[in-house]
mmCIF file of C-alpha atoms in Angstrom:
data_model
loop_
_atom_site.group_PDB
_atom_site.id
_atom_site.type_symbol
_atom_site.label_atom_id
_atom_site.label_comp_id
_atom_site.label_asym_id
_atom_site.label_seq_id
_atom_site.Cartn_x
_atom_site.Cartn_y
_atom_site.Cartn_z
ATOM 1 C CA GLY A 1 0.008 0.030 -0.039
ATOM 2 C CA ALA A 2 0.837 3.635 -0.148
ATOM 3 C CA GLU A 3 3.178 5.181 2.368
ATOM 4 C CA ILE A 4 1.828 8.071 4.406
ATOM 5 C CA ARG A 5 4.640 10.302 5.725
ATOM 6 C CA ILE A 6 3.947 11.490 9.306
ATOM 7 C CA THR A 7 6.168 14.138 10.740
ATOM 8 C CA TYR A 8 6.555 14.087 14.588
ATOM 9 C CA PRO A 9 8.949 15.106 17.305
ATOM 10 C CA GLU A 10 11.461 12.286 17.796
ATOM 11 C CA SER A 11 11.350 12.564 21.578
ATOM 12 C CA LEU A 12 7.448 11.948 21.412
ATOM 13 C CA SER A 13 7.533 9.371 18.855
ATOM 14 C CA THR A 14 5.778 6.638 20.872
ATOM 15 C CA ASP A 15 2.647 8.844 20.947
ATOM 16 C CA LEU A 16 2.021 7.494 17.390
ATOM 17 C CA PHE A 17 4.533 4.722 16.476
ATOM 18 C CA VAL A 18 5.019 1.654 18.686
ATOM 19 C CA ASP A 19 6.919 -1.424 17.375
ATOM 20 C CA ASP A 20 6.553 -3.319 20.576
ATOM 21 C CA PRO A 21 3.788 -2.391 23.101
ATOM 22 C CA SER A 22 5.430 -4.493 25.779
ATOM 23 C CA GLY A 23 2.212 -4.820 27.839
ATOM 24 C CA ASP A 24 1.892 -1.080 28.609
ATOM 25 C CA VAL A 25 -1.858 -0.292 28.209
ATOM 26 C CA VAL A 26 -1.401 3.076 26.255
ATOM 27 C CA SER A 27 1.495 1.690 24.117
ATOM 28 C CA GLU A 28 -0.824 -1.295 23.179
ATOM 29 C CA ALA A 29 -3.674 1.105 22.319
ATOM 30 C CA VAL A 30 -1.382 3.253 20.159
ATOM 31 C CA TYR A 31 -0.072 0.047 18.403
ATOM 32 C CA ARG A 32 -3.652 -1.008 17.744
ATOM 33 C CA VAL A 33 -4.468 2.379 16.245
ATOM 34 C CA GLN A 34 -1.613 2.099 13.839
ATOM 35 C CA MET A 35 -2.369 -1.425 12.803
ATOM 36 C CA THR A 36 -6.113 -0.778 12.470
ATOM 37 C CA VAL A 37 -5.640 2.406 10.230
ATOM 38 C CA GLU A 38 -2.788 0.641 8.107
ATOM 39 C CA GLU A 39 -5.034 -2.489 7.485
ATOM 40 C CA ARG A 40 -8.314 -0.500 6.887
ATOM 41 C CA LEU A 41 -6.973 1.903 4.366
ATOM 42 C CA GLY A 42 -4.106 -0.253 2.902
ATOM 43 C CA VAL A 43 -1.399 2.222 3.802
ATOM 44 C CA THR A 44 1.902 2.063 5.729
ATOM 45 C CA TYR A 45 2.833 4.614 8.331
ATOM 46 C CA ALA A 46 6.250 6.279 7.389
ATOM 47 C CA PRO A 47 7.390 8.233 10.421
ATOM 48 C CA VAL A 48 9.598 11.233 9.659
ATOM 49 C CA LEU A 49 11.010 11.996 13.100
ATOM 50 C CA LEU A 50 12.607 15.415 13.671
ATOM 51 C CA SER A 51 14.806 16.489 16.515
ATOM 52 C CA GLY A 52 15.783 19.858 17.932
ATOM 53 C CA THR A 53 14.199 22.393 20.163
ATOM 54 C CA ARG A 54 10.414 23.232 19.834
ATOM 55 C CA GLY A 55 11.228 26.135 17.669
ATOM 56 C CA GLU A 56 13.776 24.338 15.630
ATOM 57 C CA TYR A 57 11.403 21.495 14.912
ATOM 58 C CA SER A 58 8.652 23.766 13.684
ATOM 59 C CA ASN A 59 11.105 25.769 11.584
ATOM 60 C CA GLN A 60 12.118 22.511 9.823
ATOM 61 C CA ILE A 61 8.455 21.967 8.785
ATOM 62 C CA ARG A 62 8.191 25.611 7.506
ATOM 63 C CA THR A 63 11.535 25.240 5.689
ATOM 64 C CA ALA A 64 10.429 22.132 3.796
ATOM 65 C CA PHE A 65 7.241 23.883 2.765
ATOM 66 C CA GLN A 66 8.895 27.078 1.616
ATOM 67 C CA SER A 67 11.458 25.028 -0.437
ATOM 68 C CA ASN A 68 8.476 23.119 -1.924
ATOM 69 C CA SER A 69 10.033 19.843 -0.689
ATOM 70 C CA ASP A 70 7.744 16.770 -1.111
ATOM 71 C CA VAL A 71 8.960 15.154 2.172
ATOM 72 C CA TYR A 72 5.818 15.292 4.573
ATOM 73 C CA ASP A 73 2.106 14.598 4.339
ATOM 74 C CA ILE A 74 0.618 14.781 7.917
ATOM 75 C CA ILE A 75 2.266 17.111 10.278
ATOM 76 C CA GLY A 76 2.348 16.793 14.125
ATOM 77 C CA ASP A 77 3.412 20.239 15.311
ATOM 78 C CA MET A 78 3.238 21.950 18.754
ATOM 79 C CA ILE A 79 0.256 23.973 19.031
ATOM 80 C CA ASN A 80 1.887 27.233 19.983
ATOM 81 C CA PHE A 81 4.246 27.029 16.950
ATOM 82 C CA ALA A 82 1.546 25.701 14.633
ATOM 83 C CA THR A 83 -0.190 29.011 14.968
ATOM 84 C CA GLN A 84 2.865 30.720 13.626
ATOM 85 C CA ASN A 85 3.184 28.300 10.701
ATOM 86 C CA VAL A 86 -0.420 29.056 9.775
ATOM 87 C CA THR A 87 0.627 32.623 8.940
ATOM 88 C CA PHE A 88 3.270 31.277 6.485
ATOM 89 C CA GLY A 89 0.552 29.235 4.647
ATOM 90 C CA VAL A 90 2.165 25.811 5.663
ATOM 91 C CA TYR A 91 -1.210 24.030 6.256
ATOM 92 C CA THR A 92 -4.120 22.770 4.151
ATOM 93 C CA ASP A 93 -7.615 23.762 5.198
ATOM 94 C CA LEU A 94 -8.779 20.610 6.941
ATOM 95 C CA ALA A 95 -12.396 21.580 6.589
ATOM 96 C CA ALA A 96 -12.066 21.585 2.767
ATOM 97 C CA THR A 97 -10.432 18.098 2.520
ATOM 98 C CA LYS A 98 -12.429 15.219 1.295
ATOM 99 C CA TYR A 99 -12.587 12.927 4.417
ATOM 100 C CA ILE A 100 -12.030 14.949 7.410
ATOM 101 C CA ASP A 101 -15.205 15.694 9.212
ATOM 102 C CA LEU A 102 -14.502 18.254 12.131
ATOM 103 C CA SER A 103 -17.987 17.929 13.547
ATOM 104 C CA LYS A 104 -17.275 14.428 14.778
ATOM 105 C CA PRO A 105 -16.701 14.100 18.611
ATOM 106 C CA TYR A 106 -13.284 12.741 18.255
ATOM 107 C CA TRP A 107 -12.085 16.183 17.046
ATOM 108 C CA ASN A 108 -11.983 19.015 19.792
ATOM 109 C CA GLN A 109 -15.100 20.977 18.976
ATOM 110 C CA GLN A 110 -13.909 24.200 20.539
ATOM 111 C CA MET A 111 -10.711 24.100 18.535
ATOM 112 C CA ALA A 112 -12.500 23.186 15.297
ATOM 113 C CA ASN A 113 -14.823 26.189 15.787
ATOM 114 C CA GLY A 114 -12.378 28.572 17.544
ATOM 115 C CA PHE A 115 -9.176 27.875 15.591
ATOM 116 C CA GLN A 116 -10.667 29.372 12.462
ATOM 117 C CA VAL A 117 -9.387 31.998 10.111
ATOM 118 C CA ASN A 118 -12.035 33.205 7.711
ATOM 119 C CA GLY A 119 -13.851 29.793 8.157
ATOM 120 C CA ARG A 120 -10.716 27.768 7.361
ATOM 121 C CA VAL A 121 -9.381 25.329 9.988
ATOM 122 C CA TYR A 122 -5.598 24.603 9.347
ATOM 123 C CA ALA A 123 -4.852 22.306 12.392
ATOM 124 C CA CYS A 124 -6.911 20.523 14.933
ATOM 125 C CA SER A 125 -6.439 18.381 18.077
ATOM 126 C CA GLY A 126 -8.415 15.359 19.221
ATOM 127 C CA ASP A 127 -8.308 11.537 19.596
ATOM 128 C CA ALA A 128 -5.581 11.409 17.102
ATOM 129 C CA ASN A 129 -3.278 13.154 19.453
ATOM 130 C CA VAL A 130 -2.072 11.306 22.552
ATOM 131 C CA SER A 131 0.035 14.381 23.364
ATOM 132 C CA TYR A 132 -3.108 16.326 23.495
ATOM 133 C CA LEU A 133 -4.470 13.859 26.078
ATOM 134 C CA ARG A 134 -1.352 13.807 28.097
ATOM 135 C CA GLN A 135 -1.268 17.513 28.606
ATOM 136 C CA ILE A 136 -4.857 18.146 29.555
ATOM 137 C CA GLN A 137 -4.833 20.510 32.424
ATOM 138 C CA MET A 138 -6.599 19.664 35.802
ATOM 139 C CA MET A 139 -6.519 19.747 39.488
ATOM 140 C CA LEU A 140 -5.916 16.995 41.951
ATOM 141 C CA CYS A 141 -7.528 16.771 45.401
ATOM 142 C CA HIS A 142 -5.883 14.782 48.183
ATOM 143 C CA THR A 143 -8.436 12.636 49.959
ATOM 144 C CA LYS A 144 -6.464 12.115 53.118
ATOM 145 C CA VAL A 145 -5.836 15.781 53.491
ATOM 146 C CA ALA A 146 -9.489 16.440 52.952
ATOM 147 C CA SER A 147 -10.295 13.854 55.571
ATOM 148 C CA ASP A 148 -8.017 15.301 58.079
ATOM 149 C CA TYR A 149 -9.739 18.741 57.647
ATOM 150 C CA LYS A 150 -13.252 17.320 57.651
ATOM 151 C CA ILE A 151 -13.792 17.950 53.938
ATOM 152 C CA ASP A 152 -16.170 15.610 52.180
ATOM 153 C CA THR A 153 -14.674 14.965 48.560
ATOM 154 C CA ALA A 154 -17.944 13.383 47.568
ATOM 155 C CA GLU A 155 -19.560 16.737 48.001
ATOM 156 C CA ILE A 156 -16.893 18.291 45.822
ATOM 157 C CA GLN A 157 -17.443 15.765 43.133
ATOM 158 C CA GLN A 158 -21.156 16.263 43.237
ATOM 159 C CA ALA A 159 -20.713 20.030 43.111
ATOM 160 C CA VAL A 160 -18.734 19.429 39.845
ATOM 161 C CA LEU A 161 -21.530 17.165 38.352
ATOM 162 C CA ASP A 162 -24.127 19.716 39.290
ATOM 163 C CA GLY A 163 -22.318 22.623 37.654
ATOM 164 C CA LYS A 164 -21.580 24.320 41.035
ATOM 165 C CA TRP A 165 -17.692 23.990 41.219
ATOM 166 C CA THR A 166 -16.723 27.599 41.137
ATOM 167 C CA ALA A 167 -13.652 29.602 41.970
ATOM 168 C CA GLU A 168 -15.146 30.849 45.265
ATOM 169 C CA MET A 169 -16.031 27.314 46.281
ATOM 170 C CA MET A 170 -12.557 26.066 45.586
ATOM 171 C CA LYS A 171 -11.162 28.991 47.472
ATOM 172 C CA GLY A 172 -13.328 28.299 50.477
ATOM 173 C CA TYR A 173 -11.975 24.686 50.704
ATOM 174 C CA ALA A 174 -8.281 25.899 50.163
ATOM 175 C CA MET A 175 -8.658 28.598 52.745
ATOM 176 C CA SER A 176 -9.703 26.000 55.413
ATOM 177 C CA VAL A 177 -6.318 24.185 55.195
ATOM 178 C CA PHE A 178 -3.107 25.347 56.731
ATOM 179 C CA SER A 179 -0.686 23.801 59.347
ATOM 180 C CA GLY A 180 2.716 25.439 59.810
ATOM 181 C CA ALA A 181 4.957 27.173 62.264
ATOM 182 C CA ASP A 182 5.047 30.593 60.458
ATOM 183 C CA PRO A 183 2.142 31.740 58.204
ATOM 184 C CA THR A 184 4.047 34.489 56.863
ATOM 185 C CA SER A 185 6.846 32.185 55.583
ATOM 186 C CA VAL A 186 5.276 28.981 54.209
ATOM 187 C CA ASN A 187 7.701 26.087 53.839
ATOM 188 C CA LEU A 188 6.368 23.420 51.546
ATOM 189 C CA ASP A 189 8.871 20.844 52.913
ATOM 190 C CA THR A 190 6.985 20.841 56.161
ATOM 191 C CA ASP A 191 3.726 22.903 56.044
ATOM 192 C CA THR A 192 0.334 21.758 54.963
ATOM 193 C CA VAL A 193 -1.534 24.190 52.659
ATOM 194 C CA GLY A 194 -4.853 24.311 50.783
ATOM 195 C CA LEU A 195 -3.443 24.843 47.114
ATOM 196 C CA VAL A 196 -0.323 24.569 45.281
ATOM 197 C CA CYS A 197 0.055 26.052 41.877
ATOM 198 C CA ALA A 198 2.790 23.700 40.782
ATOM 199 C CA GLU A 199 3.938 25.642 37.702
ATOM 200 C CA ARG A 200 3.577 29.135 36.428
ATOM 201 C CA ASP A 201 2.171 27.672 33.155
ATOM 202 C CA HIS A 202 -0.828 26.481 35.193
ATOM 203 C CA VAL A 203 -2.082 29.999 35.882
ATOM 204 C CA THR A 204 -3.308 30.322 32.201
ATOM 205 C CA PRO A 205 -5.687 27.314 32.257
ATOM 206 C CA MET A 206 -6.955 28.398 35.581
ATOM 207 C CA ALA A 207 -7.859 31.848 34.193
ATOM 208 C CA THR A 208 -9.251 30.307 31.022
ATOM 209 C CA ALA A 209 -11.524 28.077 33.113
ATOM 210 C CA MET A 210 -12.880 31.129 34.713
ATOM 211 C CA ASN A 211 -14.071 32.399 31.265
ATOM 212 C CA VAL A 212 -11.163 34.723 30.481
ATOM 213 C CA MET A 213 -10.742 35.009 26.612
ATOM 214 C CA TYR A 214 -7.495 36.126 25.328
ATOM 215 C CA TYR A 215 -8.575 36.582 21.836
ATOM 216 C CA SER A 216 -12.179 36.652 20.435
ATOM 217 C CA PRO A 217 -13.404 36.405 16.844
ATOM 218 C CA ASN A 218 -14.643 39.652 15.401
ATOM 219 C CA ASP A 219 -17.169 40.371 12.555
ATOM 220 C CA SER A 220 -14.418 40.297 9.884
ATOM 221 C CA GLY A 221 -13.672 36.625 10.607
ATOM 222 C CA SER A 222 -10.419 37.500 12.243
ATOM 223 C CA TYR A 223 -9.386 37.895 15.881
ATOM 224 C CA GLU A 224 -8.887 40.777 18.282
ATOM 225 C CA LEU A 225 -7.335 40.911 21.734
ATOM 226 C CA THR A 226 -9.969 40.903 24.529
ATOM 227 C CA PHE A 227 -7.755 40.104 27.365
ATOM 228 C CA GLY A 228 -7.978 43.538 28.886
ATOM 229 C CA ASN A 229 -11.782 43.558 29.406
ATOM 230 C CA ALA A 230 -13.526 44.153 32.761
ATOM 231 C CA HIS A 231 -14.027 40.392 33.492
ATOM 232 C CA ALA A 232 -10.437 39.560 32.711
ATOM 233 C CA VAL A 233 -9.367 42.334 35.094
ATOM 234 C CA ASP A 234 -11.653 40.837 37.813
ATOM 235 C CA VAL A 235 -10.218 37.371 37.461
ATOM 236 C CA VAL A 236 -6.656 38.530 37.453
ATOM 237 C CA GLN A 237 -7.182 40.503 40.480
ATOM 238 C CA TRP A 238 -8.890 37.520 42.154
ATOM 239 C CA LEU A 239 -5.974 35.237 41.285
ATOM 240 C CA VAL A 240 -3.369 37.741 42.655
ATOM 241 C CA SER A 241 -5.275 37.990 45.843
ATOM 242 C CA LEU A 242 -5.560 34.184 46.024
ATOM 243 C CA PHE A 243 -1.783 33.611 45.903
ATOM 244 C CA ASN A 244 -0.309 36.961 47.248
ATOM 245 C CA GLY A 245 0.569 36.902 50.891
ATOM 246 C CA ASN A 246 -1.876 33.993 51.523
ATOM 247 C CA GLU A 247 -0.457 31.086 53.477
ATOM 248 C CA HIS A 248 -3.236 28.839 52.439
ATOM 249 C CA CYS A 249 -2.489 29.094 48.601
ATOM 250 C CA VAL A 250 0.982 28.805 47.299
ATOM 251 C CA GLY A 251 1.783 29.813 43.710
ATOM 252 C CA THR A 252 4.889 29.254 41.696
ATOM 253 C CA PHE A 253 5.324 32.165 39.186
ATOM 254 C CA THR A 254 8.866 31.586 38.147
ATOM 255 C CA ALA A 255 9.915 28.535 35.988
ATOM 256 C CA ALA A 256 9.611 25.662 38.248
ATOM 257 C CA THR A 257 12.158 23.101 37.287
ATOM 258 C CA GLY A 258 14.224 20.513 39.061
ATOM 259 C CA GLU A 259 14.309 20.842 42.796
ATOM 260 C CA SER A 260 11.540 23.487 43.059
ATOM 261 C CA LEU A 261 9.065 21.441 40.854
ATOM 262 C CA ASN A 262 9.883 18.301 42.787
ATOM 263 C CA ARG A 263 9.182 20.156 45.936
ATOM 264 C CA ASN A 264 5.889 21.214 44.741
ATOM 265 C CA HIS A 265 4.980 17.670 43.611
ATOM 266 C CA LEU A 266 6.238 16.211 46.790
ATOM 267 C CA ALA A 267 4.042 18.486 48.914
ATOM 268 C CA PHE A 268 0.992 16.999 47.354
ATOM 269 C CA SER A 269 2.159 13.293 47.075
ATOM 270 C CA SER A 270 3.227 13.464 50.805
ATOM 271 C CA GLY A 271 -0.176 14.703 51.927
ATOM 272 C CA ARG A 272 0.698 18.287 52.650
ATOM 273 C CA ALA A 273 -1.602 19.925 50.060
ATOM 274 C CA LEU A 274 -5.258 19.590 49.566
ATOM 275 C CA PHE A 275 -5.267 20.665 45.968
ATOM 276 C CA ILE A 276 -2.563 20.862 43.389
ATOM 277 C CA THR A 277 -2.559 21.901 39.651
ATOM 278 C CA ALA A 278 -1.452 19.107 37.314
ATOM 279 C CA CYS A 279 -1.256 17.752 33.842
ATOM 280 C CA PHE A 280 -3.141 14.478 33.001
ATOM 281 C CA ASP A 281 0.051 12.504 32.509
ATOM 282 C CA GLU A 282 1.452 13.334 35.994
ATOM 283 C CA THR A 283 -1.180 11.018 37.365
ATOM 284 C CA ALA A 284 1.025 8.177 36.015
ATOM 285 C CA SER A 285 4.401 9.828 35.954
ATOM 286 C CA VAL A 286 4.513 11.707 39.287
ATOM 287 C CA TYR A 287 1.687 10.596 41.478
ATOM 288 C CA GLU A 288 1.323 6.925 40.645
ATOM 289 C CA ASN A 289 2.707 5.923 44.014
ATOM 290 C CA ILE A 290 -0.041 7.482 46.134
ATOM 291 C CA GLY A 291 -2.630 5.102 44.918
ATOM 292 C CA GLY A 292 -6.280 6.060 45.193
ATOM 293 C CA ASP A 293 -5.500 8.875 47.727
ATOM 294 C CA TYR A 294 -6.566 11.642 45.247
ATOM 295 C CA ILE A 295 -9.411 12.622 42.939
ATOM 296 C CA VAL A 296 -9.274 14.488 39.650
ATOM 297 C CA LEU A 297 -11.163 17.668 39.232
ATOM 298 C CA PRO A 298 -11.638 20.236 36.498
ATOM 299 C CA TYR A 299 -10.367 23.738 37.228
ATOM 300 C CA PRO A 300 -13.351 25.766 38.705
ATOM 301 C CA LYS A 301 -15.438 28.096 36.611
ATOM 302 C CA TRP A 302 -16.145 31.634 37.534
ATOM 303 C CA SER A 303 -19.783 31.435 38.132
ATOM 304 C CA GLU A 304 -22.367 28.692 38.064
ATOM 305 C CA GLU A 305 -23.802 29.989 34.814
ATOM 306 C CA ASP A 306 -20.590 29.531 32.961
ATOM 307 C CA ALA A 307 -19.616 26.140 31.269
ATOM 308 C CA TYR A 308 -16.473 24.231 32.348
ATOM 309 C CA ALA A 309 -13.481 24.927 30.282
ATOM 310 C CA THR A 310 -10.433 22.597 30.162
ATOM 311 C CA LEU A 311 -7.175 23.302 28.251
ATOM 312 C CA SER A 312 -4.566 21.112 26.911
ATOM 313 C CA ARG A 313 -1.043 22.636 27.333
ATOM 314 C CA GLY A 314 0.322 24.903 24.700
ATOM 315 C CA THR A 315 3.136 22.471 23.966
ATOM 316 C CA HIS A 316 0.880 19.642 22.931
ATOM 317 C CA ILE A 317 1.062 18.226 19.391
ATOM 318 C CA THR A 318 -1.699 19.183 17.052
ATOM 319 C CA SER A 319 -2.451 17.654 13.533
ATOM 320 C CA GLY A 320 -2.475 19.184 10.144
ATOM 321 C CA ILE A 321 -1.738 18.337 6.509
ATOM 322 C CA ILE A 322 1.000 20.286 4.805
ATOM 323 C CA ARG A 323 0.118 22.089 1.580
ATOM 324 C CA THR A 324 2.851 20.385 -0.436
ATOM 325 C CA CYS A 325 1.257 17.084 0.148
ATOM 326 C CA THR A 326 0.709 15.411 -3.358
ATOM 327 C CA ASP A 327 -2.279 13.219 -2.205
ATOM 328 C CA THR A 328 -4.476 15.327 0.143
ATOM 329 C CA ASP A 329 -7.410 12.827 -0.155
ATOM 330 C CA LEU A 330 -5.281 10.010 1.119
ATOM 331 C CA ALA A 331 -3.722 12.147 3.889
ATOM 332 C CA SER A 332 -7.205 13.362 4.980
ATOM 333 C CA ALA A 333 -8.559 9.696 5.125
ATOM 334 C CA VAL A 334 -5.588 8.511 7.153
ATOM 335 C CA LEU A 335 -5.770 11.562 9.605
ATOM 336 C CA GLU A 336 -9.588 11.108 9.991
ATOM 337 C CA ALA A 337 -9.029 7.394 10.599
ATOM 338 C CA MET A 338 -6.349 8.042 13.214
ATOM 339 C CA ALA A 339 -8.761 10.279 15.128
ATOM 340 C CA SER A 340 -11.806 7.975 14.990
ATOM 341 C CA THR A 341 -9.771 4.879 15.917
ATOM 342 C CA GLY A 342 -8.044 6.758 18.552
ATOM 343 C CA SER A 343 -11.389 7.461 20.138
ATOM 344 C CA THR A 344 -11.892 3.670 20.328
ATOM 345 C CA TYR A 345 -8.503 2.687 21.689
ATOM 346 C CA THR A 346 -6.109 5.367 22.933
ATOM 347 C CA THR A 347 -8.566 7.718 24.673
ATOM 348 C CA PRO A 348 -10.163 5.059 26.695
ATOM 349 C CA ALA A 349 -6.771 3.514 27.474
ATOM 350 C CA TYR A 350 -5.467 6.849 28.777
ATOM 351 C CA PHE A 351 -8.488 7.608 30.852
#
């Protein structure tokens, strides 16, 4: 069968290409997606793995397009760099391809509708992207800490289901938790707190969950900056007051790496934080040893009238088709099959 060339970061290759699943549930699911798509469409995956920094990786894709090189079909690009490549005309309009149906539930509907330029959708994330699943943003709640402070986690879960999980409710629970020698100088190595913002990048999804829109579509089909509106100001001021000089809630607003990031993670895994911000993959890579001692929650919304809003991190890999692809019909069929089959195998496996 025909080869379909799929470009992907070398360091993340097992998100799409697995030769030996070795009993790992997610690897087995990725393998089954590949085998199913190849057999169903009579094609063969031909991975094109690129190395380098995030910017260097994305630049290689753009350079290949600009030189009219016929080397890629389907592109996996980091979403924050994919937006730049859109402006260079790298991507095909997915909505205009023969086989991709962005109305299907295995495509992220908010991205399909919100990542449009004059009605065109140049890249989209969904069940074709394990990276997108891995980097879903969330909060964790430590059930033992909750029990120690007489907090009923079943009530929190029911509030989520009833649409009542709001910023003020979360703050109320967090403010009820603190144990330490000096409230003016919190020590995460010893003190117990209500909330740890583990990384500075976690503030953005928290604000987004509270209905802060950074850009909004205008009547001309383009986008305009709306971050400075009154609601955004209210949310930012609320977040500043939550983390500034408050011993119950500890924020990390510098790059948390190495020892500082480990200290934040350890505070939660050791039972010294009620809530912590997290990415989905950390439930397996960081917190796997604390068993069933935590529950997963969405970020709270601003008011009960709002809908919940959950982001995947800006470094997740999104999917597109390069404009130099010589068989867009085949590429669109494969990408659609990757997404639909992923909804059957990889997404359930990950959850």
